[in-house]
PDB file of C-alpha atoms and ligand atoms in Angstrom:
ATOM      1  CA  UNK A 461      -0.198  -0.123   0.080  1.00 59.00           C
ATOM      2  CA  UNK A 462       1.213   3.414  -0.484  1.00 76.00           C
ATOM      3  CA  UNK A 463      -0.623   4.904  -3.521  1.00 92.00           C
ATOM      4  CA  UNK A 464      -2.386   8.732  -2.873  1.00 94.00           C
ATOM      5  CA  UNK A 465      -5.511   7.217  -3.266  1.00 95.00           C
ATOM      6  CA  UNK A 466      -4.919   4.903  -0.007  1.00 97.00           C
ATOM      7  CA  UNK A 467      -3.332   7.935   2.083  1.00 97.00           C
ATOM      8  CA  UNK A 468      -5.710  10.367   0.968  1.00 98.00           C
ATOM      9  CA  UNK A 469      -8.342   7.682   2.924  1.00 98.00           C
ATOM     10  CA  UNK A 470      -5.914   6.639   5.199  1.00 98.00           C
ATOM     11  CA  UNK A 471      -5.327  10.769   6.276  1.00 98.00           C
ATOM     12  CA  UNK A 472      -9.488  11.251   6.713  1.00 98.00           C
ATOM     13  CA  UNK A 473     -10.025   8.740   8.514  1.00 98.00           C
ATOM     14  CA  UNK A 474      -7.167   9.336  11.095  1.00 98.00           C
ATOM     15  CA  UNK A 475      -8.572  12.747  10.966  1.00 98.00           C
ATOM     16  CA  UNK A 476     -12.210  11.764  11.833  1.00 98.00           C
ATOM     17  CA  UNK A 477     -11.364   9.695  14.434  1.00 98.00           C
ATOM     18  CA  UNK A 478      -8.321  11.761  15.953  1.00 98.00           C
ATOM     19  CA  UNK A 479     -10.769  14.862  16.786  1.00 98.00           C
ATOM     20  CA  UNK A 480     -12.981  11.942  18.185  1.00 98.00           C
ATOM     21  CA  UNK A 481     -11.125  10.719  20.318  1.00 98.00           C
ATOM     22  CA  UNK A 482      -9.328  13.995  21.496  1.00 98.00           C
ATOM     23  CA  UNK A 483     -13.256  14.979  22.894  1.00 98.00           C
ATOM     24  CA  UNK A 484     -12.746  12.605  25.204  1.00 98.00           C
ATOM     25  CA  UNK A 485      -9.016  15.066  27.171  1.00 98.00           C
ATOM     26  CA  UNK A 486     -11.003  18.558  26.252  1.00 98.00           C
ATOM     27  CA  UNK A 487     -13.254  17.467  28.438  1.00 98.00           C
ATOM     28  CA  UNK A 488     -11.253  15.435  31.304  1.00 98.00           C
ATOM     29  CA  UNK A 489      -8.494  18.346  30.741  1.00 98.00           C
ATOM     30  CA  UNK A 490     -10.242  20.699  33.837  1.00 97.00           C
ATOM     31  CA  UNK A 491     -11.241  17.357  35.888  1.00 95.00           C
ATOM     32  CA  UNK A 492      -9.884  14.906  38.318  1.00 95.00           C
ATOM     33  CA  UNK A 493      -7.613  11.867  37.306  1.00 97.00           C
ATOM     34  CA  UNK A 494      -6.528   8.939  38.507  1.00 96.00           C
ATOM     35  CA  UNK A 495      -2.625   9.446  37.898  1.00 97.00           C
ATOM     36  CA  UNK A 496      -0.346   6.538  38.479  1.00 96.00           C
ATOM     37  CA  UNK A 497       3.279   6.807  37.783  1.00 94.00           C
ATOM     38  CA  UNK A 498       5.288   4.222  35.316  1.00 92.00           C
ATOM     39  CA  UNK A 499       9.598   5.106  35.252  1.00 87.00           C
ATOM     40  CA  UNK A 500       9.647   7.208  38.201  1.00 85.00           C
ATOM     41  CA  UNK A 501       7.369   9.689  40.349  1.00 85.00           C
ATOM     42  CA  UNK A 502       7.760  12.238  37.180  1.00 84.00           C
ATOM     43  CA  UNK A 503       6.538   9.519  34.462  1.00 90.00           C
ATOM     44  CA  UNK A 504       3.050  10.416  34.493  1.00 94.00           C
ATOM     45  CA  UNK A 505      -0.445   8.006  33.192  1.00 96.00           C
ATOM     46  CA  UNK A 506      -3.837   8.689  33.393  1.00 98.00           C
ATOM     47  CA  UNK A 507      -6.865   6.328  32.316  1.00 98.00           C
ATOM     48  CA  UNK A 508      -7.589   8.752  29.881  1.00 98.00           C
ATOM     49  CA  UNK A 509      -3.784   8.249  28.196  1.00 98.00           C
ATOM     50  CA  UNK A 510      -4.773   4.762  28.323  1.00 98.00           C
ATOM     51  CA  UNK A 511      -8.709   5.286  26.779  1.00 98.00           C
ATOM     52  CA  UNK A 512      -7.500   7.264  24.169  1.00 98.00           C
ATOM     53  CA  UNK A 513      -5.167   5.186  22.533  1.00 98.00           C
ATOM     54  CA  UNK A 514      -6.959   2.560  23.436  1.00 98.00           C
ATOM     55  CA  UNK A 515     -10.003   4.273  21.157  1.00 98.00           C
ATOM     56  CA  UNK A 516      -7.657   5.260  18.257  1.00 98.00           C
ATOM     57  CA  UNK A 517      -6.391   1.916  17.928  1.00 98.00           C
ATOM     58  CA  UNK A 518      -9.691  -0.114  17.715  1.00 98.00           C
ATOM     59  CA  UNK A 519     -10.396   2.620  15.154  1.00 98.00           C
ATOM     60  CA  UNK A 520      -8.061   2.446  13.110  1.00 98.00           C
ATOM     61  CA  UNK A 521      -7.088  -1.854  12.801  1.00 98.00           C
ATOM     62  CA  UNK A 522     -10.839  -2.046  12.131  1.00 98.00           C
ATOM     63  CA  UNK A 523     -10.636  -0.053   9.033  1.00 98.00           C
ATOM     64  CA  UNK A 524      -6.784  -1.508   8.477  1.00 98.00           C
ATOM     65  CA  UNK A 525      -5.928  -4.937   9.210  1.00 98.00           C
ATOM     66  CA  UNK A 526      -3.255  -5.292   8.165  1.00 97.00           C
ATOM     67  CA  UNK A 527      -1.461  -1.777   9.261  1.00 98.00           C
ATOM     68  CA  UNK A 528       1.148  -2.465  12.436  1.00 98.00           C
ATOM     69  CA  UNK A 529       0.588  -0.177  15.781  1.00 98.00           C
ATOM     70  CA  UNK A 530       3.299   1.448  17.678  1.00 98.00           C
ATOM     71  CA  UNK A 531       1.349   3.343  20.651  1.00 98.00           C
ATOM     72  CA  UNK A 532       2.960   4.216  24.224  1.00 98.00           C
ATOM     73  CA  UNK A 533       0.583   2.706  26.273  1.00 98.00           C
ATOM     74  CA  UNK A 534       0.492  -0.265  24.679  1.00 97.00           C
ATOM     75  CA  UNK A 535       4.337  -0.562  25.074  1.00 97.00           C
ATOM     76  CA  UNK A 536       4.302   0.798  28.500  1.00 96.00           C
ATOM     77  CA  UNK A 537       2.443  -2.823  29.574  1.00 94.00           C
ATOM     78  CA  UNK A 538       6.304  -4.892  28.065  1.00 95.00           C
ATOM     79  CA  UNK A 539       8.766  -2.436  27.903  1.00 93.00           C
ATOM     80  CA  UNK A 540       8.916  -3.869  24.090  1.00 96.00           C
ATOM     81  CA  UNK A 541       9.827  -1.531  21.737  1.00 97.00           C
ATOM     82  CA  UNK A 542       8.549  -3.618  17.798  1.00 97.00           C
ATOM     83  CA  UNK A 543      11.081  -3.152  15.669  1.00 97.00           C
ATOM     84  CA  UNK A 544      10.294  -0.301  12.761  1.00 98.00           C
ATOM     85  CA  UNK A 545       9.325  -2.672   9.382  1.00 98.00           C
ATOM     86  CA  UNK A 546       8.130  -1.217   5.861  1.00 98.00           C
ATOM     87  CA  UNK A 547       4.835  -2.095   6.496  1.00 98.00           C
ATOM     88  CA  UNK A 548       2.440   0.799   7.346  1.00 98.00           C
ATOM     89  CA  UNK A 549       3.271   1.478  11.132  1.00 98.00           C
ATOM     90  CA  UNK A 550       0.842   3.803  13.016  1.00 98.00           C
ATOM     91  CA  UNK A 551       2.772   5.208  16.006  1.00 98.00           C
ATOM     92  CA  UNK A 552       0.329   6.968  18.422  1.00 98.00           C
ATOM     93  CA  UNK A 553       0.712   9.167  21.445  1.00 98.00           C
ATOM     94  CA  UNK A 554      -3.121   8.902  22.956  1.00 98.00           C
ATOM     95  CA  UNK A 555      -1.336  12.756  25.049  1.00 98.00           C
ATOM     96  CA  UNK A 556       1.846  13.899  24.703  1.00 98.00           C
ATOM     97  CA  UNK A 557       1.708  16.053  27.386  1.00 97.00           C
ATOM     98  CA  UNK A 558       0.430  14.319  30.227  1.00 98.00           C
ATOM     99  CA  UNK A 559       1.999  15.669  33.380  1.00 96.00           C
ATOM    100  CA  UNK A 560       0.210  19.401  31.166  1.00 97.00           C
ATOM    101  CA  UNK A 561      -3.499  17.565  31.409  1.00 98.00           C
ATOM    102  CA  UNK A 562      -2.983  16.139  34.820  1.00 98.00           C
ATOM    103  CA  UNK A 563      -2.061  19.432  35.922  1.00 97.00           C
ATOM    104  CA  UNK A 564      -4.750  21.754  33.250  1.00 98.00           C
ATOM    105  CA  UNK A 565      -2.003  23.348  31.299  1.00 98.00           C
ATOM    106  CA  UNK A 566      -3.342  23.771  27.917  1.00 98.00           C
ATOM    107  CA  UNK A 567      -0.872  22.293  25.919  1.00 98.00           C
ATOM    108  CA  UNK A 568      -1.654  18.591  25.397  1.00 98.00           C
ATOM    109  CA  UNK A 569      -2.203  16.591  21.929  1.00 99.00           C
ATOM    110  CA  UNK A 570      -3.147  13.471  20.312  1.00 99.00           C
ATOM    111  CA  UNK A 571       0.023  13.179  18.032  1.00 99.00           C
ATOM    112  CA  UNK A 572      -0.502  10.428  15.096  1.00 98.00           C
ATOM    113  CA  UNK A 573       1.895   9.679  12.431  1.00 98.00           C
ATOM    114  CA  UNK A 574       1.591   6.864   9.308  1.00 98.00           C
ATOM    115  CA  UNK A 575       4.859   4.922   8.280  1.00 98.00           C
ATOM    116  CA  UNK A 576       5.526   4.030   5.122  1.00 98.00           C
ATOM    117  CA  UNK A 577       8.603   2.670   4.532  1.00 97.00           C
ATOM    118  CA  UNK A 578       9.545   4.055   7.461  1.00 98.00           C
ATOM    119  CA  UNK A 579       8.957   7.364   6.285  1.00 97.00           C
ATOM    120  CA  UNK A 580       6.394   9.366   7.445  1.00 98.00           C
ATOM    121  CA  UNK A 581       3.733   9.820   5.495  1.00 98.00           C
ATOM    122  CA  UNK A 582       1.149  11.331   8.038  1.00 98.00           C
ATOM    123  CA  UNK A 583       1.434  13.365  10.539  1.00 98.00           C
ATOM    124  CA  UNK A 584      -1.283  14.951  12.806  1.00 98.00           C
ATOM    125  CA  UNK A 585      -0.592  16.834  16.547  1.00 99.00           C
ATOM    126  CA  UNK A 586      -4.032  17.977  17.416  1.00 99.00           C
ATOM    127  CA  UNK A 587      -4.639  19.818  20.841  1.00 99.00           C
ATOM    128  CA  UNK A 588      -8.223  20.542  21.283  1.00 98.00           C
ATOM    129  CA  UNK A 589      -7.640  22.885  24.548  1.00 98.00           C
ATOM    130  CA  UNK A 590      -6.603  25.684  22.520  1.00 98.00           C
ATOM    131  CA  UNK A 591      -7.586  24.098  19.283  1.00 98.00           C
ATOM    132  CA  UNK A 592      -4.592  23.363  16.942  1.00 98.00           C
ATOM    133  CA  UNK A 593      -4.929  20.817  14.641  1.00 98.00           C
ATOM    134  CA  UNK A 594      -1.001  20.852  12.730  1.00 99.00           C
ATOM    135  CA  UNK A 595      -1.131  18.439   9.692  1.00 99.00           C
ATOM    136  CA  UNK A 596       1.151  17.613   7.122  1.00 98.00           C
ATOM    137  CA  UNK A 597       1.181  14.968   4.551  1.00 98.00           C
ATOM    138  CA  UNK A 598       4.711  13.627   2.799  1.00 98.00           C
ATOM    139  CA  UNK A 599       5.548  16.220  -0.174  1.00 98.00           C
ATOM    140  CA  UNK A 600       2.575  18.545   0.627  1.00 98.00           C
ATOM    141  CA  UNK A 601       3.360  21.155   3.334  1.00 98.00           C
ATOM    142  CA  UNK A 602       2.591  21.738   6.300  1.00 98.00           C
ATOM    143  CA  UNK A 603      -0.885  22.887   8.339  1.00 99.00           C
ATOM    144  CA  UNK A 604      -2.156  25.010  10.876  1.00 98.00           C
ATOM    145  CA  UNK A 605      -5.782  24.987  11.205  1.00 98.00           C
ATOM    146  CA  UNK A 606      -5.902  24.714   7.326  1.00 98.00           C
ATOM    147  CA  UNK A 607      -3.522  27.380   6.586  1.00 98.00           C
ATOM    148  CA  UNK A 608      -0.558  26.536   5.668  1.00 98.00           C
ATOM    149  CA  UNK A 609       2.413  27.459   7.753  1.00 98.00           C
ATOM    150  CA  UNK A 610       6.341  27.912   7.581  1.00 98.00           C
ATOM    151  CA  UNK A 611       9.320  28.115   9.296  1.00 98.00           C
ATOM    152  CA  UNK A 612      11.349  31.100  10.469  1.00 98.00           C
ATOM    153  CA  UNK A 613      14.334  31.784   8.603  1.00 97.00           C
ATOM    154  CA  UNK A 614      16.511  33.022  12.183  1.00 97.00           C
ATOM    155  CA  UNK A 615      19.952  31.279  11.164  1.00 97.00           C
ATOM    156  CA  UNK A 616      21.436  32.661  13.454  1.00 97.00           C
ATOM    157  CA  UNK A 617      21.435  30.946  17.446  1.00 97.00           C
ATOM    158  CA  UNK A 618      21.687  35.408  19.285  1.00 98.00           C
ATOM    159  CA  UNK A 619      18.726  36.051  17.691  1.00 98.00           C
ATOM    160  CA  UNK A 620      16.298  33.255  18.016  1.00 98.00           C
ATOM    161  CA  UNK A 621      14.289  31.327  20.902  1.00 98.00           C
ATOM    162  CA  UNK A 622      14.939  27.877  22.216  1.00 98.00           C
ATOM    163  CA  UNK A 623      12.383  25.085  23.085  1.00 98.00           C
ATOM    164  CA  UNK A 624      14.391  22.501  25.883  1.00 96.00           C
ATOM    165  CA  UNK A 625      12.794  20.239  28.020  1.00 88.00           C
ATOM    166  CA  UNK A 626      13.567  19.914  31.684  1.00 76.00           C
ATOM    167  CA  UNK A 627      11.844  16.481  32.000  1.00 68.00           C
ATOM    168  CA  UNK A 628      13.848  13.981  33.590  1.00 63.00           C
ATOM    169  CA  UNK A 629      15.318  16.878  35.704  1.00 63.00           C
ATOM    170  CA  UNK A 630      15.088  14.486  38.686  1.00 67.00           C
ATOM    171  CA  UNK A 631      18.343  12.035  37.704  1.00 73.00           C
ATOM    172  CA  UNK A 632      21.345  13.076  38.092  1.00 78.00           C
ATOM    173  CA  UNK A 633      23.442  12.777  35.639  1.00 78.00           C
ATOM    174  CA  UNK A 634      21.011  13.392  33.294  1.00 83.00           C
ATOM    175  CA  UNK A 635      20.015  16.998  35.020  1.00 86.00           C
ATOM    176  CA  UNK A 636      24.208  17.972  34.777  1.00 90.00           C
ATOM    177  CA  UNK A 637      23.954  17.630  31.513  1.00 92.00           C
ATOM    178  CA  UNK A 638      19.996  19.471  30.328  1.00 92.00           C
ATOM    179  CA  UNK A 639      21.290  22.034  32.959  1.00 92.00           C
ATOM    180  CA  UNK A 640      24.537  22.282  31.266  1.00 95.00           C
ATOM    181  CA  UNK A 641      23.181  22.810  27.367  1.00 96.00           C
ATOM    182  CA  UNK A 642      20.549  25.274  28.618  1.00 95.00           C
ATOM    183  CA  UNK A 643      23.005  27.465  30.867  1.00 96.00           C
ATOM    184  CA  UNK A 644      24.601  27.331  27.202  1.00 97.00           C
ATOM    185  CA  UNK A 645      21.089  28.440  25.500  1.00 97.00           C
ATOM    186  CA  UNK A 646      21.027  30.911  27.763  1.00 96.00           C
ATOM    187  CA  UNK A 647      24.045  32.950  27.811  1.00 95.00           C
ATOM    188  CA  UNK A 648      23.420  33.351  23.551  1.00 97.00           C
ATOM    189  CA  UNK A 649      19.898  33.075  22.979  1.00 98.00           C
ATOM    190  CA  UNK A 650      17.159  35.677  22.642  1.00 98.00           C
ATOM    191  CA  UNK A 651      14.914  33.126  25.218  1.00 97.00           C
ATOM    192  CA  UNK A 652      14.488  29.638  26.469  1.00 97.00           C
ATOM    193  CA  UNK A 653      10.887  27.899  26.792  1.00 97.00           C
ATOM    194  CA  UNK A 654       9.386  24.671  27.397  1.00 95.00           C
ATOM    195  CA  UNK A 655       6.614  23.790  26.736  1.00 96.00           C
ATOM    196  CA  UNK A 656       6.030  20.123  28.429  1.00 96.00           C
ATOM    197  CA  UNK A 657       4.588  18.577  24.710  1.00 98.00           C
ATOM    198  CA  UNK A 658       7.914  17.668  22.070  1.00 98.00           C
ATOM    199  CA  UNK A 659       4.618  16.786  19.383  1.00 98.00           C
ATOM    200  CA  UNK A 660       3.878  20.516  20.502  1.00 98.00           C
ATOM    201  CA  UNK A 661       7.546  22.017  20.610  1.00 98.00           C
ATOM    202  CA  UNK A 662       8.224  20.785  17.158  1.00 98.00           C
ATOM    203  CA  UNK A 663       5.406  22.154  15.039  1.00 99.00           C
ATOM    204  CA  UNK A 664       6.293  25.577  17.306  1.00 98.00           C
ATOM    205  CA  UNK A 665       9.019  25.510  15.708  1.00 98.00           C
ATOM    206  CA  UNK A 666       7.154  24.505  11.910  1.00 99.00           C
ATOM    207  CA  UNK A 667       5.292  27.738  12.612  1.00 98.00           C
ATOM    208  CA  UNK A 668       7.681  29.411  13.571  1.00 98.00           C
ATOM    209  CA  UNK A 669       7.057  30.202  16.620  1.00 98.00           C
ATOM    210  CA  UNK A 670      10.337  28.812  18.218  1.00 98.00           C
ATOM    211  CA  UNK A 671      13.570  28.783  15.607  1.00 98.00           C
ATOM    212  CA  UNK A 672      14.998  25.733  17.730  1.00 98.00           C
ATOM    213  CA  UNK A 673      13.931  22.648  19.697  1.00 98.00           C
ATOM    214  CA  UNK A 674      16.593  20.592  21.660  1.00 97.00           C
ATOM    215  CA  UNK A 675      15.786  17.526  23.564  1.00 95.00           C
ATOM    216  CA  UNK A 676      17.255  13.913  23.458  1.00 92.00           C
ATOM    217  CA  UNK A 677      15.557  11.573  26.054  1.00 85.00           C
ATOM    218  CA  UNK A 678      12.870  10.876  23.290  1.00 94.00           C
ATOM    219  CA  UNK A 679      10.833   8.303  22.123  1.00 97.00           C
ATOM    220  CA  UNK A 680       9.703   8.059  18.386  1.00 98.00           C
ATOM    221  CA  UNK A 681       5.958   8.496  19.108  1.00 98.00           C
ATOM    222  CA  UNK A 682       7.085  11.882  21.031  1.00 98.00           C
ATOM    223  CA  UNK A 683       8.413  13.143  17.203  1.00 98.00           C
ATOM    224  CA  UNK A 684       7.093  11.023  14.226  1.00 98.00           C
ATOM    225  CA  UNK A 685       4.299  13.350  14.010  1.00 99.00           C
ATOM    226  CA  UNK A 686       5.961  16.771  15.097  1.00 98.00           C
ATOM    227  CA  UNK A 687       9.072  16.428  12.820  1.00 98.00           C
ATOM    228  CA  UNK A 688       6.938  15.844   9.225  1.00 98.00           C
ATOM    229  CA  UNK A 689       4.919  18.856  10.789  1.00 98.00           C
ATOM    230  CA  UNK A 690       8.722  20.272  10.730  1.00 98.00           C
ATOM    231  CA  UNK A 691       9.721  19.035   6.931  1.00 98.00           C
ATOM    232  CA  UNK A 692       6.876  19.981   5.146  1.00 98.00           C
ATOM    233  CA  UNK A 693       6.724  23.695   6.958  1.00 98.00           C
ATOM    234  CA  UNK A 694      10.987  23.990   5.794  1.00 98.00           C
ATOM    235  CA  UNK A 695      12.732  23.070   8.747  1.00 98.00           C
ATOM    236  CA  UNK A 696      15.093  21.070   9.715  1.00 98.00           C
ATOM    237  CA  UNK A 697      15.774  18.168  12.498  1.00 98.00           C
ATOM    238  CA  UNK A 698      18.968  16.327  12.520  1.00 98.00           C
ATOM    239  CA  UNK A 699      20.832  13.937  15.751  1.00 98.00           C
ATOM    240  CA  UNK A 700      22.390  16.095  18.255  1.00 97.00           C
ATOM    241  CA  UNK A 701      25.765  14.450  17.063  1.00 97.00           C
ATOM    242  CA  UNK A 702      25.027  16.165  14.528  1.00 98.00           C
ATOM    243  CA  UNK A 703      24.434  13.092  12.229  1.00 98.00           C
ATOM    244  CA  UNK A 704      20.470  11.834  10.469  1.00 98.00           C
ATOM    245  CA  UNK A 705      17.660  12.307  12.919  1.00 98.00           C
ATOM    246  CA  UNK A 706      16.432   8.289  13.721  1.00 98.00           C
ATOM    247  CA  UNK A 707      12.387   7.728  14.312  1.00 98.00           C
ATOM    248  CA  UNK A 708      12.755   5.577  16.588  1.00 98.00           C
ATOM    249  CA  UNK A 709      15.598   6.481  19.118  1.00 97.00           C
ATOM    250  CA  UNK A 710      15.306  10.434  19.075  1.00 97.00           C
ATOM    251  CA  UNK A 711      17.971  12.532  20.185  1.00 96.00           C
ATOM    252  CA  UNK A 712      15.689  15.648  18.389  1.00 97.00           C
ATOM    253  CA  UNK A 713      17.524  19.214  17.054  1.00 98.00           C
ATOM    254  CA  UNK A 714      15.070  20.745  15.080  1.00 98.00           C
ATOM    255  CA  UNK A 715      15.491  23.896  14.099  1.00 98.00           C
ATOM    256  CA  UNK A 716      12.770  25.910  11.647  1.00 98.00           C
ATOM    257  CA  UNK A 717      16.375  27.187   8.848  1.00 98.00           C
ATOM    258  CA  UNK A 718      18.523  24.010   8.409  1.00 98.00           C
ATOM    259  CA  UNK A 719      22.166  26.859   9.065  1.00 98.00           C
ATOM    260  CA  UNK A 720      21.530  26.770  12.084  1.00 98.00           C
ATOM    261  CA  UNK A 721      23.126  23.258  12.243  1.00 98.00           C
ATOM    262  CA  UNK A 722      26.296  23.602  12.799  1.00 98.00           C
ATOM    263  CA  UNK A 723      26.569  26.379  15.142  1.00 98.00           C
ATOM    264  CA  UNK A 724      24.464  23.880  17.280  1.00 98.00           C
ATOM    265  CA  UNK A 725      25.876  20.437  17.054  1.00 98.00           C
ATOM    266  CA  UNK A 726      28.971  22.507  18.124  1.00 98.00           C
ATOM    267  CA  UNK A 727      26.844  24.401  20.945  1.00 98.00           C
ATOM    268  CA  UNK A 728      25.610  20.860  22.756  1.00 98.00           C
ATOM    269  CA  UNK A 729      29.260  19.241  22.119  1.00 98.00           C
ATOM    270  CA  UNK A 730      31.394  22.283  23.964  1.00 98.00           C
ATOM    271  CA  UNK A 731      28.421  22.603  26.732  1.00 97.00           C
ATOM    272  CA  UNK A 732      29.106  18.717  27.171  1.00 96.00           C
ATOM    273  CA  UNK A 733      32.368  18.481  27.825  1.00 97.00           C
ATOM    274  CA  UNK A 734      32.293  21.769  30.243  1.00 96.00           C
ATOM    275  CA  UNK A 735      29.785  19.356  31.908  1.00 95.00           C
ATOM    276  CA  UNK A 736      32.164  16.435  32.175  1.00 93.00           C
ATOM    277  CA  UNK A 737      34.899  18.159  33.603  1.00 94.00           C
ATOM    278  CA  UNK A 738      33.078  20.303  36.304  1.00 92.00           C
ATOM    279  CA  UNK A 739      32.007  16.906  37.554  1.00 88.00           C
ATOM    280  CA  UNK A 740      35.155  14.884  37.312  1.00 89.00           C
ATOM    281  CA  UNK A 741      36.454  18.366  39.295  1.00 90.00           C
ATOM    282  CA  UNK A 742      33.345  18.289  41.639  1.00 85.00           C
ATOM    283  CA  UNK A 743      34.556  14.349  42.121  1.00 84.00           C
ATOM    284  CA  UNK A 744      37.952  15.362  43.263  1.00 86.00           C
ATOM    285  CA  UNK A 745      37.348  17.900  45.573  1.00 86.00           C
ATOM    286  CA  UNK A 746      35.279  15.540  47.374  1.00 84.00           C
ATOM    287  CA  UNK A 747      37.065  12.700  47.934  1.00 80.00           C
TER     288      UNK A 747
HETATM  289  C1  IPD B 911       5.996  13.461  27.681  1.00 69.59           C
HETATM  290  C2  IPD B 911       6.688  15.209  26.991  1.00 69.59           C
HETATM  291  C3  IPD B 911       7.142  15.934  27.258  1.00 69.59           C
HETATM  292  C4  IPD B 911       9.202  15.652  26.681  1.00 69.59           C
HETATM  293  C5  IPD B 911       9.189  13.973  27.380  1.00 69.59           C
HETATM  294  C6  IPD B 911       8.297  13.123  27.505  1.00 69.59           C
HETATM  295  P1  IPD B 911       4.346  11.966  27.338  1.00 69.59           P
HETATM  296  O1  IPD B 911       5.344  13.303  26.159  1.00 69.59           O
HETATM  297  O2  IPD B 911       6.683  15.411  25.195  1.00 69.59           O
HETATM  298  O3  IPD B 911       7.683  16.968  26.480  1.00 69.59           O
HETATM  299  O4  IPD B 911      10.021  16.088  27.295  1.00 69.59           O
HETATM  300  O5  IPD B 911      10.144  13.573  27.399  1.00 69.59           O
HETATM  301  O6  IPD B 911       7.745  11.896  27.377  1.00 69.59           O
HETATM  302  O7  IPD B 911       4.654  11.237  27.984  1.00 69.59           O
HETATM  303  O8  IPD B 911       3.852  13.195  28.225  1.00 69.59           O
HETATM  304  O9  IPD B 911       3.281  11.377  26.592  1.00 69.59           O
HETATM  305 CA1   CA B 912       4.155   9.486  28.522  1.00 69.59          CA
HETATM  306 CA1   CA B 913       5.549  11.807  24.689  1.00 69.59          CA
HETATM  307 CA1   CA B 914       1.968  10.619  26.050  1.00 69.59          CA
END
C-alpha cells in the first residue's frame, strides 16, 4: 500500500478519529484524574492516556487490519519497543504532554503518524484544548487549522528563541547535562521556553513561533508526526550529534532554518565537555 488514493483515505479516516477521540481530553482536562506513575515519580499516566490510545487503535485496526501499530501505552505494558518495518505503521501518542494534562496546563495533544517504508507519510498533532490542528502529508506542505505554515528563517542562535525540555531533571547525570546545555543556550539565545509536549514543540518550530527545539530522551511516538510537520514546513531535524535523525531513537535538534545546524551541534558538544569537566572536578574535590 502507498498509492496517493490510499493515503488520502487513511488521512481522512484518521483525522475524523483523532477529532472524535480528542473530545475525551478536552472534556477531562479540568477534572479529577486517576494518576499512576511508570518509570519514576515524574513519569505520569492517567486512565485517559490508556482510553484514548485504545479508541484510536481499535478504530484503526478495524479499518486497516493489516497495518502495524506502535502506541506508547501499549508498549508500556511490556516495555518492548517493536521494530519498525516497511509495513504501514501507525505511531501513536494518545496524550503527549500528560504532565500538562494532569496540571490542566493547556499544551497537550494527540500525536499520530503513519509511516510507510519507514518514512512518515501522514502527521497529525491535535491540541483540542487550544483547538490547534497541525497536519502534514509528505510532499504536500504543513498546515495549522488548514492554513499553510512555514518555519522561521532565523539562522543565528543569538537571534533565536529556543525550546528545551527539563522533564527528567530528577535523574542526576541527565540533569547535569540538561542544565549545562540550558546554561549554554541562555548565554546566547533571545530566550528559553519549555512547553512540556514534544509533539507540540516541534509544531511550534514548524509554524515559526520558535526557532530551535532541543531534547534527548524522547521516544518514537513523541516525534513521528512532528518531524514530518517540521520538514514539510521547511524546517530541519537532525540527531543531537549532528548525524541523521532516527525516529526510533530520537535525540532532537530541530530548527526552522538548516543553517543553524553547525552552530547548534557545536554548542551542545562544548556544553557537554564543560559539564563532564565540572563533574570530574566535583568528584575530585569531594574525595
Ligand atoms: C513527554 C512529553 C515531554 C517530554 C517527555 C515525554 P508524554 O511525553 O513529550 O515534553 O519532555 O520526554 O515523555 O509522556 O507526556 O506523552
Ligand atoms: Ca508518557
Ligand atoms: Ca509523549
Ligand atoms: Ca503520552
